[in-house]
Amino acid sequence: MICYKNLLIATHKESFIGYVVLSDSGIIKNVNKGKCNIKDALDYSGYILMPSFIDSHTHGGYDFSFNDLKEKNIQDKLNKYLAKIKKEGVGHVFATTVTASYSDIKKIASYFTEKYSKEFLAWYLEGPYISKEKKGAHDENLIKNLSTKETQFFSEVSKFIPVYLALAPEYSQNKKMLNQYHDQINFALGHSNDNNFDSKYLKDNKYKRVIHFLNAMSGFHQRNKSLVNSVLEDTNRNYLIEIISDLTHVRSQTLNFLYQSFDDSNIALVSDSLPNKGSKNGIYKLNNLEVEKKDYLFYLKDSSTLAGSGMPYNLILKNFYKATKCSFSQLVKFSSYNVAKSLKNKTLGRIKINTKANFVLIDKDFNVKLHYFDGEKAKLD
């Protein structure tokens, strides 16, 4: 047995000073308030224990891209990436791919229909079924509408792993697929210039999430039914709203506005990190496009168009916490619980007795001191 004591333990329901006891095999045996009387308990006063984080919109990092899953012999690069994100406190991700050809998409799909890494909770295709006007860092030459054949293909893939598809609603063909397949595929709203959006698609839960809110979508307008209008004006939200809290995609004051505007159950903090997160500044490839890394940000080469973030996920959380002064229990919802709940996963996003440990210990600056993943202590050195 091992006991970690004097922690601030944060769950999605409450936060308290207490302790957690693990078996030698990494199973949580007890979580309680107060003092731990186990001999040789480890004192972690000043640290916060939270469920390990879920980054539900990330394209990779540390020189690994989820678009690389179409290739063979990528396991070493993938293992390096998975080890690196553990240092950020991230245990699980949505494997997010950028716009690619259908032939490449099918190659990537073959990875998920075989044995895939247990860190992957979903396959998230951010393109190509989006708007050219709001394409962001996606190859315009590959953008198209979603066909029946492709939708049926993704429906088959979803038998192996949950599939999320970004879908611009302003095109009749996309609307047709949305109406017919929303029970089989998780559609995501964004990368769209729709200024006459029919909000029933949100109210009827045909869209399961909103892609990096405020970015790459039709903006607020007093006379239009834009995507921003539709989400802000909705009074019965039953979907997740992604927020990139790197302070550039969304500035600090706006983060606080969104925090005040949305229910705790709706927010999912994401990194939208690109494959060269962790690399030095310079020019890199994002599938068929070139992007420039400038510190924690990526831009399309020779432009001011944001392409994604290069910020570690623990700092994404730190920014949101400082901007909003939210509680740690709320932060648990935003960083893991809400996403796990959306997948009907009753283990992740929780500190639950008789389950394998999936939690992190962070200090007040959000540095990750300890990370248990699937019952094993991750190497952070």
Coordinates of C-alpha atoms in Angstrom, one line a residue:
M1 CA 0.0 0.0 0.0
I2 CA 1.0 3.6 -0.6
C3 CA -0.6 6.7 0.8
Y4 CA -0.4 10.2 -0.4
K5 CA -1.5 12.6 2.3
N6 CA -2.3 16.2 3.1
L7 CA -3.4 16.8 -0.5
L8 CA -6.0 19.1 -1.8
I9 CA -8.1 16.5 -3.6
A10 CA -10.4 17.9 -6.3
T11 CA -13.2 15.9 -7.8
H12 CA -16.0 17.1 -10.1
K13 CA -18.2 17.4 -7.0
E14 CA -16.0 18.9 -4.2
S15 CA -12.5 19.7 -3.1
F16 CA -11.1 18.8 0.3
I17 CA -7.8 18.2 2.2
G18 CA -7.3 14.5 2.6
Y19 CA -5.4 11.4 1.4
V20 CA -5.6 8.7 -1.2
V21 CA -4.5 5.1 -0.7
L22 CA -3.3 2.9 -3.6
S23 CA -2.6 -0.8 -3.7
D24 CA 0.8 -2.0 -5.0
S25 CA -0.9 -2.7 -8.3
G26 CA -2.1 0.9 -8.6
I27 CA -5.7 0.4 -7.6
I28 CA -7.4 3.2 -5.6
K29 CA -8.4 1.6 -2.3
N30 CA -9.4 4.7 -0.3
V31 CA -10.0 8.4 -0.8
N32 CA -10.9 10.3 2.3
K33 CA -10.9 13.6 4.1
G34 CA -8.6 14.3 7.1
K35 CA -5.4 12.5 8.2
C36 CA -3.9 9.3 6.9
N37 CA -2.6 7.0 9.7
I38 CA -0.7 4.7 7.4
K39 CA 2.9 4.4 8.4
D40 CA 5.3 6.0 5.9
A41 CA 2.6 7.9 4.1
L42 CA 4.0 10.5 1.7
D43 CA 3.4 14.1 2.6
Y44 CA 2.3 16.2 -0.4
S45 CA 1.2 19.3 1.5
G46 CA 0.5 22.2 -1.0
Y47 CA -0.2 19.9 -4.0
I48 CA -3.5 19.4 -5.7
L49 CA -4.7 15.9 -6.8
M50 CA -7.0 15.9 -9.9
P51 CA -8.1 13.2 -12.4
S52 CA -5.6 13.0 -15.2
F53 CA -6.4 15.4 -18.0
I54 CA -8.2 14.6 -21.3
D55 CA -7.2 16.8 -24.2
S56 CA -10.1 16.3 -26.6
H57 CA -8.7 18.4 -29.5
T58 CA -5.0 17.9 -30.3
H59 CA -3.2 17.2 -33.5
G60 CA -0.2 15.8 -31.8
G61 CA 3.1 17.2 -30.6
Y62 CA 6.8 16.5 -30.0
D63 CA 7.2 15.8 -33.8
F64 CA 4.3 13.4 -33.9
S65 CA 1.2 14.0 -36.0
F66 CA -2.0 12.0 -35.8
N67 CA -2.0 12.3 -39.6
D68 CA 1.1 10.1 -39.4
L69 CA -1.1 7.2 -38.4
K70 CA -1.5 6.5 -42.1
E71 CA 2.2 5.5 -42.2
K72 CA 3.8 2.2 -41.1
N73 CA 6.6 2.1 -38.5
I74 CA 5.4 5.1 -36.5
Q75 CA 5.2 3.3 -33.1
D76 CA 8.5 4.8 -31.8
K77 CA 7.4 8.4 -32.6
L78 CA 4.0 7.7 -31.1
N79 CA 5.5 6.2 -27.9
K80 CA 7.7 9.3 -27.5
Y81 CA 4.6 11.6 -27.9
L82 CA 2.6 9.6 -25.4
A83 CA 5.4 9.7 -22.9
K84 CA 5.8 13.5 -23.3
I85 CA 2.1 14.3 -22.8
K86 CA 2.1 12.4 -19.5
K87 CA 4.5 15.2 -18.3
E88 CA 1.7 17.7 -19.1
G89 CA -0.7 15.6 -17.0
V90 CA -2.6 14.4 -20.1
G91 CA -3.6 10.7 -19.9
H92 CA -6.0 10.5 -22.8
V93 CA -6.7 12.4 -26.0
F94 CA -9.0 12.6 -29.0
A95 CA -6.6 11.8 -31.9
T96 CA -7.4 14.8 -34.1
T97 CA -6.5 14.8 -37.8
V98 CA -6.4 17.8 -40.2
T99 CA -7.9 17.8 -43.7
A100 CA -6.5 15.0 -45.8
S101 CA -7.4 13.1 -49.0
Y102 CA -10.0 10.3 -48.7
S103 CA -7.4 7.7 -49.5
D104 CA -5.2 8.9 -46.6
I105 CA -8.3 9.0 -44.3
K106 CA -9.0 5.4 -45.1
K107 CA -5.3 4.5 -44.2
I108 CA -5.7 6.3 -40.9
A109 CA -9.0 4.5 -40.3
S110 CA -7.2 1.2 -40.7
Y111 CA -5.1 2.0 -37.6
F112 CA -8.3 2.5 -35.5
T113 CA -10.0 -0.6 -36.8
E114 CA -7.1 -2.7 -35.6
K115 CA -5.5 -2.4 -32.1
Y116 CA -4.9 1.3 -31.1
S117 CA -3.3 2.9 -28.1
K118 CA -5.4 3.0 -24.9
E119 CA -4.7 6.7 -24.6
F120 CA -7.0 7.3 -27.6
L121 CA -10.6 7.9 -26.6
A122 CA -11.8 9.0 -30.1
W123 CA -10.8 9.8 -33.6
Y124 CA -11.6 13.4 -34.4
L125 CA -11.6 14.6 -38.0
E126 CA -11.4 18.4 -38.1
G127 CA -11.6 18.3 -41.9
P128 CA -12.2 18.0 -44.8
Y129 CA -16.0 18.6 -44.5
I130 CA -15.7 22.3 -43.6
S131 CA -16.0 25.7 -45.1
K132 CA -13.3 27.2 -47.3
E133 CA -14.1 30.7 -45.9
K134 CA -13.3 29.5 -42.4
K135 CA -10.8 26.8 -43.2
G136 CA -8.0 28.0 -40.9
A137 CA -5.0 25.7 -41.3
H138 CA -6.6 23.3 -43.6
D139 CA -5.8 22.5 -47.3
E140 CA -8.4 24.3 -49.4
N141 CA -7.9 21.9 -52.3
L142 CA -9.1 19.0 -50.2
I143 CA -12.1 20.6 -48.6
K144 CA -15.4 19.1 -49.7
N145 CA -18.9 18.1 -48.6
L146 CA -19.6 14.8 -46.8
S147 CA -20.9 12.1 -49.1
T148 CA -23.2 9.2 -48.2
K149 CA -20.5 6.7 -49.0
E150 CA -18.0 8.4 -46.7
T151 CA -20.6 8.8 -43.9
Q152 CA -21.4 5.1 -44.0
F153 CA -17.7 4.4 -43.9
F154 CA -17.2 6.4 -40.7
S155 CA -20.3 4.8 -39.3
E156 CA -18.5 1.4 -39.7
V157 CA -15.3 2.8 -38.1
S158 CA -17.3 4.0 -35.1
K159 CA -17.9 0.4 -34.2
F160 CA -14.2 0.3 -33.2
I161 CA -13.7 3.8 -31.8
P162 CA -16.0 6.9 -31.4
V163 CA -15.7 9.1 -34.4
Y164 CA -16.1 12.9 -34.3
L165 CA -16.6 14.8 -37.6
A166 CA -16.3 18.6 -38.1
L167 CA -19.2 19.5 -40.3
A168 CA -20.1 22.9 -41.8
P169 CA -23.9 23.2 -41.8
E170 CA -24.3 25.7 -44.6
Y171 CA -24.2 23.1 -47.3
S172 CA -27.4 21.0 -48.1
Q173 CA -25.4 17.8 -48.5
N174 CA -23.8 18.2 -45.1
K175 CA -27.2 18.9 -43.6
K176 CA -28.6 15.7 -45.1
M177 CA -25.8 13.6 -43.6
L178 CA -26.3 15.4 -40.2
N179 CA -30.0 14.6 -40.2
Q180 CA -29.5 11.0 -41.2
Y181 CA -26.4 9.9 -39.2
H182 CA -26.3 12.0 -36.0
D183 CA -27.1 8.9 -33.9
Q184 CA -24.1 7.0 -35.3
I185 CA -21.5 9.7 -35.7
N186 CA -20.6 12.6 -33.3
F187 CA -20.8 15.7 -35.4
A188 CA -18.8 18.9 -34.3
L189 CA -19.9 22.4 -35.3
G190 CA -17.3 24.8 -36.5
H191 CA -15.0 25.9 -39.4
S192 CA -18.2 27.4 -40.8
N193 CA -19.3 30.7 -42.2
D194 CA -23.0 30.0 -41.7
N195 CA -24.8 33.3 -40.9
N196 CA -28.3 31.8 -41.0
F197 CA -27.7 28.8 -38.8
D198 CA -30.7 26.8 -37.7
S199 CA -30.3 26.4 -34.0
K200 CA -32.5 23.3 -33.9
Y201 CA -29.4 21.3 -34.8
L202 CA -28.0 22.3 -31.4
K203 CA -31.2 22.0 -29.5
D204 CA -31.9 18.5 -31.0
N205 CA -28.3 17.5 -30.0
K206 CA -27.4 16.6 -33.6
Y207 CA -24.1 18.4 -32.9
K208 CA -22.3 17.0 -29.9
R209 CA -19.6 19.7 -29.6
V210 CA -18.6 23.2 -30.8
I211 CA -15.1 23.4 -32.3
H212 CA -12.7 25.9 -30.6
F213 CA -15.5 28.5 -29.9
L214 CA -15.0 32.0 -31.3
N215 CA -12.3 30.8 -33.7
A216 CA -12.9 29.8 -37.4
M217 CA -16.6 30.4 -37.3
S218 CA -19.2 33.1 -38.2
G219 CA -18.9 35.8 -35.6
F220 CA -21.3 37.7 -33.5
H221 CA -23.7 40.0 -35.4
Q222 CA -26.8 41.8 -34.2
R223 CA -28.8 40.8 -37.2
N224 CA -27.4 37.4 -38.2
K225 CA -27.9 33.9 -36.9
S226 CA -24.2 33.2 -36.8
L227 CA -22.6 30.3 -35.0
V228 CA -21.4 32.6 -32.2
N229 CA -24.8 34.1 -31.8
S230 CA -26.5 30.7 -31.8
V231 CA -24.3 29.3 -29.0
L232 CA -24.4 32.4 -26.8
E233 CA -28.1 32.8 -27.2
D234 CA -28.9 29.1 -26.5
T235 CA -30.6 28.6 -23.1
N236 CA -30.5 24.8 -23.0
R237 CA -27.1 23.7 -24.1
N238 CA -26.6 19.9 -24.0
Y239 CA -23.3 19.8 -25.9
L240 CA -19.6 20.5 -25.2
I241 CA -18.0 23.8 -26.1
E242 CA -14.3 23.7 -26.8
I243 CA -12.2 26.7 -25.6
I244 CA -8.5 27.2 -26.3
S245 CA -7.2 29.0 -23.3
D246 CA -3.7 30.0 -24.6
L247 CA -4.6 33.7 -24.2
T248 CA -4.2 34.3 -27.9
H249 CA -7.0 32.2 -29.5
V250 CA -9.1 33.7 -26.7
R251 CA -7.9 36.6 -24.5
S252 CA -8.1 36.6 -20.8
Q253 CA -11.1 38.8 -20.3
T254 CA -13.1 36.8 -22.9
L255 CA -12.2 33.6 -21.1
N256 CA -13.8 35.0 -18.0
F257 CA -16.9 36.1 -20.0
L258 CA -17.3 32.6 -21.4
Y259 CA -16.8 31.1 -18.0
Q260 CA -19.6 33.3 -16.7
S261 CA -21.8 32.6 -19.7
F262 CA -21.7 28.8 -19.9
D263 CA -22.7 26.1 -17.4
D264 CA -19.9 24.1 -15.9
S265 CA -21.1 21.0 -17.7
N266 CA -20.6 22.6 -21.2
I267 CA -16.9 23.6 -21.2
A268 CA -14.1 21.5 -22.5
L269 CA -10.6 23.1 -22.4
V270 CA -8.5 22.0 -25.4
S271 CA -5.0 22.7 -26.6
D272 CA -5.5 22.4 -30.4
S273 CA -1.8 21.7 -30.3
L274 CA 0.1 21.0 -33.5
P275 CA 2.6 18.2 -34.2
N276 CA 5.6 20.5 -33.6
K277 CA 4.6 21.5 -30.1
G278 CA 7.8 21.3 -28.2
S279 CA 10.0 22.1 -31.1
K280 CA 12.1 25.2 -31.6
N281 CA 10.7 28.2 -33.5
G282 CA 10.7 27.8 -37.2
I283 CA 8.9 26.5 -40.3
Y284 CA 7.2 23.1 -40.2
K285 CA 4.8 21.1 -42.3
L286 CA 1.2 20.5 -41.3
N287 CA 0.1 17.8 -43.7
N288 CA 0.2 19.7 -47.0
L289 CA 0.6 23.2 -45.5
E290 CA 3.5 25.1 -44.1
V291 CA 3.2 26.7 -40.6
E292 CA 5.5 28.9 -38.6
K293 CA 6.1 28.3 -34.9
K294 CA 6.5 31.4 -32.8
D295 CA 6.9 30.3 -29.1
Y296 CA 3.6 28.8 -28.0
L297 CA 1.7 29.7 -31.2
F298 CA 1.6 28.5 -34.8
Y299 CA 0.6 30.6 -37.8
L300 CA 0.2 29.8 -41.5
K301 CA 3.5 30.6 -43.1
D302 CA 3.8 34.3 -44.2
S303 CA 0.5 35.3 -42.6
S304 CA -1.2 36.3 -39.4
T305 CA -3.7 33.4 -39.5
L306 CA -3.6 31.3 -36.4
A307 CA -3.0 27.6 -37.2
G308 CA -2.9 26.1 -33.7
S309 CA -1.3 26.2 -30.3
G310 CA 2.0 24.9 -29.1
M311 CA 1.2 25.3 -25.4
P312 CA 1.4 22.3 -23.0
Y313 CA -2.0 21.3 -21.7
N314 CA -1.1 22.0 -18.0
L315 CA -0.4 25.7 -19.0
I316 CA -3.7 25.8 -20.9
L317 CA -5.4 25.0 -17.6
K318 CA -3.3 27.4 -15.6
N319 CA -4.3 30.3 -17.9
F320 CA -8.0 29.5 -17.6
Y321 CA -7.7 29.1 -13.8
K322 CA -6.0 32.5 -13.5
A323 CA -8.3 34.3 -15.9
T324 CA -11.5 33.0 -14.3
K325 CA -10.7 32.2 -10.7
C326 CA -12.7 29.0 -11.1
S327 CA -12.6 26.3 -8.4
F328 CA -10.5 23.2 -8.8
S329 CA -13.7 21.1 -8.8
Q330 CA -14.8 23.1 -11.8
L331 CA -11.4 22.7 -13.4
V332 CA -11.9 18.9 -13.1
K333 CA -15.0 19.2 -15.2
F334 CA -13.3 21.3 -17.8
S335 CA -10.2 19.2 -18.1
S336 CA -11.6 15.6 -17.9
Y337 CA -15.0 14.9 -16.4
N338 CA -17.2 16.6 -19.0
V339 CA -15.4 14.8 -21.9
A340 CA -15.5 11.4 -20.1
K341 CA -19.2 11.9 -19.3
S342 CA -19.9 12.7 -23.0
L343 CA -18.4 9.3 -23.9
K344 CA -20.4 7.6 -21.1
N345 CA -17.1 6.7 -19.5
K346 CA -17.7 6.2 -15.8
T347 CA -14.1 5.7 -14.7
L348 CA -12.1 8.6 -16.2
G349 CA -12.5 12.1 -14.9
R350 CA -13.1 10.7 -11.4
I351 CA -11.2 9.6 -8.3
K352 CA -13.0 6.3 -7.8
I353 CA -12.4 3.5 -5.4
N354 CA -11.5 0.1 -6.8
T355 CA -10.5 1.5 -10.2
K356 CA -7.0 1.9 -11.7
A357 CA -5.4 5.2 -10.7
N358 CA -5.6 7.9 -13.3
F359 CA -4.7 11.1 -11.6
V360 CA -2.1 13.8 -11.4
L361 CA -0.5 15.8 -8.6
I362 CA 0.2 19.5 -9.5
D363 CA 1.7 22.4 -7.6
K364 CA 0.2 25.9 -7.4
D365 CA 1.9 26.7 -10.7
F366 CA 0.4 23.7 -12.4
N367 CA 3.7 21.9 -12.7
V368 CA 3.1 18.1 -12.8
K369 CA 4.8 16.4 -9.9
L370 CA 3.2 12.9 -10.2
H371 CA 1.1 11.2 -12.8
Y372 CA -0.6 7.8 -12.5
F373 CA -1.9 6.4 -15.8
D374 CA -3.9 3.2 -15.9
G375 CA -2.6 2.2 -12.4
E376 CA 1.1 2.9 -13.2
K377 CA 3.3 5.8 -12.3
A378 CA 4.4 7.6 -15.4
K379 CA 8.0 8.6 -15.9
L380 CA 8.3 12.4 -15.6
D381 CA 12.1 12.7 -15.7

